CSV table of C-alpha atoms in Angstrom, one decimal:
chain,number,residue,atom,x,y,z
A,1,MET,CA,0.0,0.0,0.0
A,2,SER,CA,1.5,3.3,-1.1
A,3,ALA,CA,2.1,6.0,1.6
A,4,SER,CA,0.1,9.2,1.5
A,5,PHE,CA,2.1,12.4,1.6
A,6,ASP,CA,-0.8,14.9,1.9
A,7,LYS,CA,-1.4,14.6,5.6
A,8,PRO,CA,-0.9,18.0,7.3
A,9,GLU,CA,0.7,16.4,10.4
A,10,TYR,CA,3.7,15.4,8.2
A,11,TYR,CA,4.6,19.0,7.5
A,12,ILE,CA,6.1,21.8,9.6
A,13,ASN,CA,5.2,25.4,8.9
A,14,ARG,CA,8.3,27.3,7.9
A,15,GLU,CA,7.4,30.6,9.8
A,16,LEU,CA,6.6,28.7,13.0
A,17,SER,CA,9.7,26.6,12.6
A,18,TRP,CA,11.8,29.7,12.2
A,19,LEU,CA,10.4,31.1,15.5
A,20,GLU,CA,11.4,27.8,17.2
A,21,PHE,CA,14.9,28.4,15.9
A,22,ASN,CA,14.9,31.8,17.5
A,23,ARG,CA,13.6,30.3,20.7
A,24,ARG,CA,16.8,28.2,20.7
A,25,VAL,CA,18.9,31.4,20.3
A,26,LEU,CA,17.1,32.8,23.4
A,27,GLU,CA,17.9,29.6,25.3
A,28,GLU,CA,21.6,30.3,24.7
A,29,ALA,CA,21.0,33.7,26.5
A,30,GLN,CA,19.1,31.9,29.3
A,31,ASP,CA,21.9,29.4,29.9
A,32,PRO,CA,23.6,30.3,33.2
A,33,HIS,CA,26.7,28.3,32.1
A,34,GLN,CA,27.3,30.8,29.3
A,35,PRO,CA,29.6,33.8,30.2
A,36,LEU,CA,27.6,36.9,31.0
A,37,LEU,CA,28.5,39.1,28.0
A,38,GLU,CA,27.8,36.1,25.7
A,39,ARG,CA,24.3,35.9,27.2
A,40,VAL,CA,23.8,39.6,26.5
A,41,LYS,CA,25.0,39.0,22.9
A,42,PHE,CA,22.5,36.2,22.3
A,43,MET,CA,19.7,38.2,23.8
A,44,CYS,CA,20.4,41.0,21.3
A,45,ILE,CA,20.6,38.5,18.4
A,46,VAL,CA,17.0,37.4,19.3
A,47,THR,CA,15.9,41.0,18.7
A,48,SER,CA,17.8,41.3,15.4
A,49,ASN,CA,16.3,38.0,14.2
A,50,LEU,CA,12.8,39.1,15.1
A,51,ASP,CA,13.3,42.3,13.2
A,52,GLU,CA,14.0,40.3,10.0
A,53,PHE,CA,11.2,37.9,10.7
A,54,PHE,CA,8.7,40.7,10.8
A,55,GLU,CA,10.3,42.6,7.8
A,56,ILE,CA,10.1,39.5,5.6
A,57,ARG,CA,8.2,36.5,7.0
A,58,MET,CA,5.4,38.2,8.9
A,59,ALA,CA,5.0,40.9,6.2
A,60,GLY,CA,4.4,38.1,3.7
A,61,VAL,CA,1.8,36.4,5.9
A,62,LYS,CA,0.0,39.7,6.4
A,63,LEU,CA,0.0,40.4,2.7
A,64,GLN,CA,-1.7,37.0,2.1
A,65,ILE,CA,-4.4,37.9,4.7
A,66,GLU,CA,-4.9,41.3,3.2
A,67,ASN,CA,-5.2,39.9,-0.3
A,68,GLU,CA,-7.7,37.3,1.0
A,69,VAL,CA,-5.6,34.4,-0.2
A,70,SER,CA,-7.5,31.3,0.9
A,71,ASP,CA,-4.9,28.7,0.0
A,72,VAL,CA,-4.1,26.2,2.7
A,73,GLY,CA,-0.4,25.1,3.0
A,74,PRO,CA,0.8,21.5,3.1
A,75,ASP,CA,0.6,21.9,6.9
A,76,GLY,CA,-3.1,22.5,6.8
A,77,LEU,CA,-2.8,26.1,8.1
A,78,THR,CA,-4.3,29.2,6.5
A,79,ALA,CA,-2.4,32.5,6.5
A,80,SER,CA,-4.7,33.8,9.4
A,81,GLU,CA,-3.9,30.7,11.4
A,82,VAL,CA,-0.2,31.1,10.8
A,83,PHE,CA,-0.4,34.8,11.9
A,84,ALA,CA,-2.3,34.0,15.1
A,85,GLU,CA,0.1,31.2,16.1
A,86,ALA,CA,3.2,33.2,15.2
A,87,ARG,CA,1.9,36.1,17.3
A,88,ARG,CA,1.4,33.8,20.2
A,89,LYS,CA,5.0,32.5,19.9
A,90,VAL,CA,6.4,36.0,19.5
A,91,LEU,CA,4.6,37.3,22.6
A,92,ALA,CA,6.0,34.3,24.6
A,93,LEU,CA,9.5,35.1,23.2
A,94,TYR,CA,9.2,38.8,24.3
A,95,GLU,CA,8.0,37.9,27.7
A,96,ASP,CA,10.9,35.5,28.4
A,97,GLN,CA,13.4,37.8,26.8
A,98,TYR,CA,12.5,40.9,28.9
A,99,ARG,CA,12.2,38.8,32.1
A,100,LEU,CA,15.7,37.6,31.4
A,101,TRP,CA,17.0,41.1,31.0
A,102,ASN,CA,15.2,42.6,33.9
A,103,GLU,CA,15.6,39.8,36.5
A,104,GLU,CA,18.9,38.2,35.5
A,105,LEU,CA,21.2,39.9,33.1
A,106,LYS,CA,20.8,43.6,34.2
A,107,PRO,CA,21.3,42.8,37.9
A,108,GLN,CA,24.3,40.5,37.1
A,109,LEU,CA,25.9,43.2,35.0
A,110,ALA,CA,25.6,45.6,37.9
A,111,GLU,CA,27.2,43.0,40.2
A,112,HIS,CA,30.2,43.0,37.8
A,113,GLY,CA,30.4,46.8,37.6
A,114,VAL,CA,28.4,47.4,34.4
A,115,HIS,CA,25.6,49.8,35.2
A,116,LEU,CA,22.8,51.0,32.9
A,117,LYS,CA,21.3,54.0,34.5
A,118,ARG,CA,18.0,55.8,34.2
A,119,GLU,CA,17.6,59.6,34.5
A,120,HIS,CA,16.7,59.5,38.2
A,121,GLU,CA,19.7,57.3,39.0
A,122,LEU,CA,22.3,59.8,37.7
A,123,SER,CA,24.6,61.6,40.2
A,124,ASP,CA,24.8,65.4,40.1
A,125,GLU,CA,28.0,65.2,38.1
A,126,GLU,CA,26.5,62.8,35.6
A,127,GLN,CA,23.5,65.0,35.2
A,128,ARG,CA,25.7,68.0,34.4
A,129,TRP,CA,27.7,66.0,32.0
A,130,CYS,CA,24.5,64.7,30.3
A,131,HIS,CA,23.1,68.2,29.9
A,132,GLU,CA,26.4,69.4,28.3
A,133,TYR,CA,26.5,66.3,26.0
A,134,PHE,CA,22.9,66.9,25.0
A,135,GLU,CA,23.4,70.5,24.2
A,136,ARG,CA,26.7,69.9,22.3
A,137,GLU,CA,26.2,66.6,20.5
A,138,VAL,CA,22.5,65.7,20.5
A,139,PHE,CA,20.3,68.8,20.4
A,140,PRO,CA,21.7,70.1,17.0
A,141,VAL,CA,20.8,66.8,15.3
A,142,LEU,CA,17.2,66.5,16.6
A,143,THR,CA,14.1,67.6,14.6
A,144,PRO,CA,11.0,68.0,16.8
A,145,LEU,CA,7.8,67.3,14.9
A,146,SER,CA,4.2,68.2,15.7
A,147,VAL,CA,1.1,66.1,15.0
A,148,ASP,CA,-2.1,68.0,14.8
A,149,ALA,CA,-4.7,69.2,12.3
A,150,SER,CA,-2.2,71.2,10.3
A,151,HIS,CA,0.7,68.7,10.7
A,152,PRO,CA,-0.1,65.1,9.5
A,153,PHE,CA,1.6,62.1,11.0
A,154,PRO,CA,5.1,61.9,9.7
A,155,GLN,CA,6.5,59.1,7.5
A,156,LEU,CA,8.8,57.3,10.0
A,157,ARG,CA,11.4,55.0,8.5
A,158,ASN,CA,11.7,51.3,9.1
A,159,LYS,CA,13.0,50.3,12.5
A,160,SER,CA,13.4,53.9,13.6
A,161,HIS,CA,13.2,54.4,17.3
A,162,ASN,CA,11.0,57.4,18.2
A,163,LEU,CA,9.5,59.3,21.1
A,164,ILE,CA,5.9,60.5,21.1
A,165,LEU,CA,5.1,63.4,23.5
A,166,LEU,CA,1.9,64.5,25.1
A,167,LEU,CA,2.0,68.3,24.9
A,168,ARG,CA,-0.2,71.0,26.4
A,169,ARG,CA,-0.5,74.5,25.0
A,170,SER,CA,-0.8,77.5,27.2
A,171,ASN,CA,-4.5,77.7,26.2
A,172,GLY,CA,-5.0,74.1,27.6
A,173,GLN,CA,-5.3,72.5,24.2
A,174,ARG,CA,-3.6,69.1,23.9
A,175,THR,CA,-1.3,68.1,21.1
A,176,TYR,CA,1.4,65.6,20.2
A,177,GLY,CA,5.0,65.7,19.2
A,178,ILE,CA,7.3,63.2,17.7
A,179,VAL,CA,11.1,63.1,18.0
A,180,GLN,CA,13.2,60.5,16.2
A,181,ILE,CA,16.2,59.1,18.0
A,182,PRO,CA,19.1,59.8,15.7
A,183,ARG,CA,21.1,56.9,14.2
A,184,VAL,CA,24.3,59.0,13.8
A,185,ILE,CA,24.9,59.2,17.6
A,186,PRO,CA,25.8,56.1,19.7
A,187,ARG,CA,22.6,54.7,21.2
A,188,LEU,CA,24.4,53.7,24.3
A,189,VAL,CA,26.2,56.6,25.9
A,190,GLN,CA,29.1,56.0,28.2
A,191,LEU,CA,29.1,58.3,31.3
A,192,PRO,CA,32.2,60.0,32.7
A,193,SER,CA,31.9,58.1,35.9
A,194,THR,CA,33.2,55.1,34.0
A,195,ASN,CA,36.5,53.9,35.5
A,196,GLU,CA,38.1,51.2,33.4
A,197,GLU,CA,41.0,50.7,35.8
A,198,LYS,CA,38.4,49.7,38.5
A,199,ARG,CA,36.4,47.9,35.9
A,200,GLU,CA,33.4,50.1,36.5
A,201,TYR,CA,31.3,51.0,33.5
A,202,HIS,CA,28.3,53.4,33.6
A,203,PHE,CA,26.0,54.0,30.6
A,204,ILE,CA,22.7,55.7,29.8
A,205,LEU,CA,20.6,54.9,26.7
A,206,LEU,CA,20.4,57.8,24.3
A,207,LYS,CA,16.7,57.5,24.4
A,208,ASN,CA,16.6,58.2,28.1
A,209,LEU,CA,19.1,61.0,27.8
A,210,ILE,CA,16.9,62.7,25.2
A,211,GLN,CA,13.8,62.0,27.2
A,212,SER,CA,15.1,63.9,30.2
A,213,HIS,CA,15.9,67.0,28.1
A,214,VAL,CA,13.1,66.8,25.5
A,215,HIS,CA,11.2,69.8,27.0
A,216,GLU,CA,13.9,72.0,25.5
A,217,LEU,CA,12.6,71.0,22.0
A,218,TYR,CA,9.2,72.4,22.6
A,219,PRO,CA,9.5,75.8,24.3
A,220,GLY,CA,6.2,77.3,25.4
A,221,LEU,CA,4.6,73.9,25.7
A,222,THR,CA,4.2,71.7,28.7
A,223,VAL,CA,5.4,68.1,28.3
A,224,GLU,CA,3.0,65.8,30.1
A,225,GLY,CA,4.4,62.5,28.9
A,226,VAL,CA,7.1,60.9,26.8
A,227,TYR,CA,6.9,57.4,25.5
A,228,GLY,CA,9.2,55.3,23.2
A,229,PHE,CA,8.0,53.4,20.2
A,230,ARG,CA,9.4,51.6,17.2
A,231,ILE,CA,7.9,50.7,13.8
A,232,THR,CA,8.8,47.7,11.6
A,233,ARG,CA,7.9,47.9,7.9
A,234,ASN,CA,7.6,45.4,5.1
A,235,SER,CA,11.2,45.2,3.7
A,236,ASP,CA,10.9,42.4,1.2
A,237,LEU,CA,11.9,43.2,-2.4
A,238,TYR,CA,9.2,42.5,-4.9
A,239,ILE,CA,10.9,41.7,-8.2
A,240,ASP,CA,9.6,40.0,-11.3
A,241,GLU,CA,12.9,38.8,-12.7
A,242,GLU,CA,11.3,37.6,-16.0
A,243,GLU,CA,10.0,41.2,-16.6
A,244,ALA,CA,13.0,43.2,-15.2
A,245,GLU,CA,15.2,44.1,-18.1
A,246,ASN,CA,17.9,45.4,-15.8
A,247,LEU,CA,18.0,43.5,-12.6
A,248,LEU,CA,20.5,45.8,-10.9
A,249,ARG,CA,18.5,48.9,-11.6
A,250,THR,CA,15.3,47.2,-10.5
A,251,ILE,CA,16.8,46.1,-7.2
A,252,GLU,CA,18.2,49.7,-6.7
A,253,GLU,CA,14.7,51.1,-7.2
A,254,GLU,CA,13.2,48.5,-4.7
A,255,LEU,CA,15.9,49.3,-2.2
A,256,ARG,CA,14.9,53.0,-2.2
A,257,LYS,CA,11.4,51.9,-1.2
A,258,ARG,CA,12.5,49.5,1.5
A,259,GLY,CA,12.4,51.9,4.4
A,260,ARG,CA,8.9,53.1,3.4
A,261,GLY,CA,7.0,49.9,3.1
A,262,ASN,CA,3.7,49.3,4.9
A,263,ALA,CA,4.1,49.0,8.7
A,264,VAL,CA,3.8,45.5,10.0
A,265,ARG,CA,4.6,45.8,13.7
A,266,LEU,CA,4.4,48.5,16.4
A,267,GLU,CA,6.5,48.1,19.6
A,268,VAL,CA,5.8,50.4,22.5
A,269,GLN,CA,6.9,51.1,26.1
A,270,ASP,CA,4.6,49.4,28.6
A,271,ASN,CA,3.8,52.8,30.3
A,272,MET,CA,2.3,54.3,27.1
A,273,PRO,CA,-1.3,55.2,27.7
A,274,ARG,CA,-4.0,53.3,25.7
A,275,ASP,CA,-5.2,56.3,23.8
A,276,VAL,CA,-1.6,57.1,22.6
A,277,GLN,CA,-1.2,53.4,21.5
A,278,GLN,CA,-4.4,53.7,19.5
A,279,LEU,CA,-3.3,57.0,17.9
A,280,LEU,CA,-0.2,55.3,16.6
A,281,LEU,CA,-2.1,52.2,15.4
A,282,ASP,CA,-4.6,54.3,13.6
A,283,ASN,CA,-1.9,56.5,11.8
A,284,LEU,CA,0.2,53.4,10.9
A,285,ARG,CA,-2.9,51.5,9.7
A,286,LEU,CA,-2.2,48.7,12.1
A,287,LYS,CA,-4.5,46.5,14.2
A,288,GLU,CA,-4.4,45.5,17.8
A,289,SER,CA,-2.8,42.2,16.8
A,290,ASP,CA,0.2,44.2,15.4
A,291,LEU,CA,1.0,45.8,18.8
A,292,TYR,CA,3.7,44.6,21.1
A,293,VAL,CA,4.0,46.1,24.6
A,294,LEU,CA,7.5,45.8,26.0
A,295,ASN,CA,8.7,45.8,29.6
A,296,GLY,CA,12.1,47.4,29.0
A,297,PRO,CA,14.2,49.0,26.2
A,298,VAL,CA,12.1,49.3,23.1
A,299,ASN,CA,15.1,48.2,21.1
A,300,ILE,CA,17.3,45.7,22.9
A,301,LEU,CA,19.8,46.0,20.1
A,302,HIS,CA,20.9,49.3,21.6
A,303,LEU,CA,22.4,47.2,24.4
A,304,SER,CA,24.7,45.2,22.0
A,305,PRO,CA,27.8,47.3,22.7
A,306,LEU,CA,27.8,45.8,26.2
A,307,ALA,CA,28.7,42.5,24.7
A,308,ASN,CA,31.9,44.0,23.4
A,309,LEU,CA,33.2,45.4,26.6
A,310,ASP,CA,36.9,44.7,27.5
A,311,ARG,CA,36.0,42.2,30.2
A,312,PRO,CA,37.5,38.9,28.9
A,313,GLU,CA,36.5,37.1,32.1
A,314,LEU,CA,32.8,37.7,31.1
A,315,ARG,CA,33.2,36.4,27.5
A,316,ASP,CA,34.1,33.2,25.7
A,317,ARG,CA,37.8,32.8,25.1
A,318,ALA,CA,38.6,34.1,21.7
A,319,TYR,CA,38.7,31.3,19.2
A,320,VAL,CA,41.7,31.4,16.9
A,321,PRO,CA,41.4,29.0,13.9
A,322,ILE,CA,44.4,26.9,13.1
A,323,ALA,CA,46.4,27.1,9.9
A,324,PRO,CA,45.7,24.1,7.7
A,325,GLU,CA,48.6,21.6,8.0
A,326,ASP,CA,48.6,20.9,4.3
A,327,LEU,CA,48.8,24.6,3.4
A,328,PRO,CA,51.4,26.3,5.7
A,329,ALA,CA,52.0,30.0,5.1
A,330,GLU,CA,55.4,29.4,3.5
A,331,SER,CA,54.1,26.8,1.0
A,332,ASP,CA,53.2,27.3,-2.6
A,333,PRO,CA,49.4,26.4,-2.7
A,334,PHE,CA,49.6,25.6,-6.5
A,335,GLU,CA,52.3,23.1,-5.9
A,336,VAL,CA,50.5,21.5,-2.9
A,337,ILE,CA,47.2,21.2,-4.8
A,338,ARG,CA,48.9,19.7,-7.8
A,339,GLN,CA,50.1,16.9,-5.6
A,340,LYS,CA,46.8,16.2,-3.9
A,341,ASP,CA,43.4,17.5,-2.9
A,342,VAL,CA,43.3,19.5,0.3
A,343,LEU,CA,40.2,19.4,2.6
A,344,LEU,CA,39.6,22.7,4.6
A,345,HIS,CA,37.3,22.5,7.6
A,346,HIS,CA,36.0,26.0,8.3
A,347,PRO,CA,35.8,27.7,10.7
A,348,TYR,CA,38.1,25.4,12.7
A,349,GLU,CA,40.8,25.9,10.0
A,350,SER,CA,41.5,29.4,8.9
A,351,PHE,CA,39.8,30.8,5.8
A,352,GLY,CA,43.0,32.8,5.4
A,353,ALA,CA,44.3,30.0,3.3
A,354,VAL,CA,41.6,30.8,0.7
A,355,VAL,CA,42.2,34.5,0.9
A,356,ASP,CA,45.9,33.9,0.4
A,357,PHE,CA,45.2,31.6,-2.5
A,358,VAL,CA,43.2,34.3,-4.3
A,359,GLU,CA,45.7,37.0,-3.5
A,360,ARG,CA,48.6,34.8,-4.9
A,361,ALA,CA,46.6,34.1,-8.0
A,362,SER,CA,46.0,37.8,-8.6
A,363,ARG,CA,49.8,38.4,-8.6
A,364,ASP,CA,50.9,35.2,-10.3
A,365,PRO,CA,52.1,35.9,-13.9
A,366,ARG,CA,51.2,32.4,-14.8
A,367,CYS,CA,47.6,32.9,-13.7
A,368,LEU,CA,45.3,33.5,-16.8
A,369,ALA,CA,41.8,33.7,-15.2
A,370,ILE,CA,39.9,33.8,-12.0
A,371,LYS,CA,36.2,32.9,-11.8
A,372,MET,CA,34.3,33.2,-8.6
A,373,THR,CA,30.9,33.5,-7.0
A,374,LEU,CA,30.3,36.2,-4.4
A,375,TYR,CA,27.2,36.0,-2.1
A,376,ARG,CA,28.2,38.3,0.8
A,377,THR,CA,31.4,40.3,1.2
A,378,SER,CA,32.8,42.3,4.1
A,379,GLY,CA,33.0,46.0,4.0
A,380,ASN,CA,36.8,45.8,3.3
A,381,SER,CA,36.9,42.6,1.5
A,382,PRO,CA,40.5,41.3,0.6
A,383,ILE,CA,38.9,38.9,-1.9
A,384,VAL,CA,37.3,41.7,-3.9
A,385,LYS,CA,40.6,43.7,-3.8
A,386,SER,CA,42.4,40.7,-5.2
A,387,LEU,CA,39.9,40.3,-8.0
A,388,ILE,CA,40.2,44.0,-8.9
A,389,ARG,CA,44.0,43.7,-8.8
A,390,ALA,CA,43.9,40.7,-11.1
A,391,ALA,CA,41.6,42.4,-13.6
A,392,GLU,CA,43.8,45.5,-13.7
A,393,SER,CA,46.9,43.4,-14.4
A,394,GLY,CA,45.2,42.0,-17.5
A,395,LYS,CA,43.9,38.7,-16.2
A,396,GLN,CA,40.4,37.4,-17.3
A,397,VAL,CA,38.3,37.8,-14.2
A,398,THR,CA,34.6,36.8,-13.9
A,399,ALA,CA,32.5,37.3,-10.8
A,400,LEU,CA,29.0,36.1,-10.2
A,401,VAL,CA,27.6,38.6,-7.7
A,402,GLU,CA,24.3,37.6,-6.1
A,403,LEU,CA,22.2,40.8,-5.9
A,404,LYS,CA,19.5,39.1,-3.9
A,405,ALA,CA,21.6,38.5,-0.8
A,406,ARG,CA,19.0,39.7,1.7
A,407,PHE,CA,19.9,43.0,3.4
A,408,ASP,CA,23.3,43.0,1.6
A,409,GLU,CA,21.8,44.0,-1.8
A,410,ALA,CA,23.1,47.6,-1.6
A,411,ASN,CA,26.6,46.4,-0.5
A,412,ASN,CA,26.8,43.9,-3.3
A,413,ILE,CA,25.7,46.5,-5.9
A,414,GLN,CA,28.5,48.8,-4.7
A,415,TRP,CA,31.1,46.0,-5.0
A,416,ALA,CA,29.7,45.0,-8.4
A,417,ARG,CA,30.2,48.5,-9.8
A,418,GLN,CA,33.7,48.7,-8.5
A,419,LEU,CA,34.5,45.3,-10.0
A,420,GLU,CA,33.0,46.4,-13.4
A,421,ASP,CA,35.0,49.6,-13.3
A,422,ALA,CA,38.2,47.6,-12.8
A,423,GLY,CA,37.4,45.4,-15.9
A,424,VAL,CA,35.9,42.4,-14.1
A,425,GLN,CA,33.1,40.6,-16.1
A,426,VAL,CA,30.2,40.7,-13.6
A,427,VAL,CA,27.3,38.3,-13.9
A,428,TYR,CA,24.2,39.1,-11.8
A,429,GLY,CA,22.9,35.7,-10.6
A,430,VAL,CA,20.6,33.3,-12.2
A,431,VAL,CA,17.0,34.2,-13.1
A,432,GLY,CA,14.5,32.7,-10.6
A,433,LEU,CA,17.2,31.3,-8.3
A,434,LYS,CA,19.5,32.6,-5.6
A,435,THR,CA,23.1,31.7,-5.8
A,436,HIS,CA,24.3,30.9,-2.3
A,437,SER,CA,27.4,28.9,-3.1
A,438,LYS,CA,31.0,29.8,-2.6
A,439,LEU,CA,33.0,28.6,-5.7
A,440,LEU,CA,36.3,29.6,-7.1
A,441,MET,CA,38.3,28.5,-10.1
A,442,VAL,CA,41.8,29.7,-11.0
A,443,VAL,CA,43.1,28.9,-14.5
A,444,ARG,CA,46.9,28.7,-14.7
A,445,ARG,CA,49.4,28.1,-17.5
A,446,GLU,CA,52.0,25.6,-16.5
A,447,ASP,CA,54.8,23.8,-18.2
A,448,ASP,CA,52.6,20.8,-19.1
A,449,GLY,CA,49.6,22.9,-20.2
A,450,ILE,CA,46.7,24.7,-18.7
A,451,ILE,CA,45.6,23.6,-15.2
A,452,ARG,CA,42.4,24.5,-13.3
A,453,TYR,CA,42.5,24.9,-9.5
A,454,CYS,CA,39.2,25.0,-7.7
A,455,HIS,CA,37.9,25.7,-4.2
């Protein structure tokens, strides 16, 4: 009797499965055997992951609901059922994440001399310093906005962290103001009371620093309340590759829209009044089910610099990959590979052997061609520099640059243009597919003919 593969219980929903993956990331932060700063790092990764989940996955589910797509997936769930279950899981994640921060990580950081202060916890000296810092570094960058009959609700960018203010005019009329927390200023401000010799660190969130001085932005008005909120927007790129004559230009146009997509999530401080929450929901065209009330920093990612503090006893010991035994630094990789294949086990063995191989090929007069796929590259990629050097020296260089590397599209477009300017033949992926492989071929003329070396 043949097996039936159409039973819903045989299938796992990909959105819900992804949230279970993020639950496992949170479990790393909850693990008391992990060093303290590593736990902080994992807690921040949970927030970063949730951001992308809402920007792409939850945005797609909401779009199905709005378009009244009635299709049922192989798992037997409709889009509305996926949304409801995903929201339940996200709420549970938030609850556990913020309990972890408030009840475990923040107190333990304080025990180890790392203090995150609120406005009322500052000493007189710290208050004076914060005032001077605000006047000198922050105030010139801020743009206070009003929301009333003559000032419509502003277009706030994706993942922007904002303050909404309850204001009272001298005539008693109530109005609102919005201040965006600037991204060009560190979101975690180190206070002058920090003493690194005594291993004491004192910080205040930029949001809290602005909040304590925000009355200076609205002279003549009384500030009755200040509350933080954050918006997440649909950031997926909608590209019909069959119709797009120029994929690069099409992706560039979509990237310009990315920060202005429809809102899909509203995160707010837990002390925000209900009528203010409703004001934001109405203006963002969101429902109650898109609202997430947080018991702590509206954006936990602003705490991520804590994970990089110079406190080695609170972090994992730095891992240094070993050099591959078969490719020591002084060896000639071409000679070694001609003798036998070499297996590299990354990240336990250093990727530097590959970087060195490409760099050597770019300088080697016997090298005729380099062909390579690029999915993501660092901001200062030595691989890309080697490809540019090889092309400028007359070698035939071809690079397949995947423009659809999510959230690295703009970076890859920049590298692609630099490569083309240097004479590299750039290919922009394969229609309908995403190239996620790392492949390299070096073509070299040797005494017995042309030899191909691959990684």
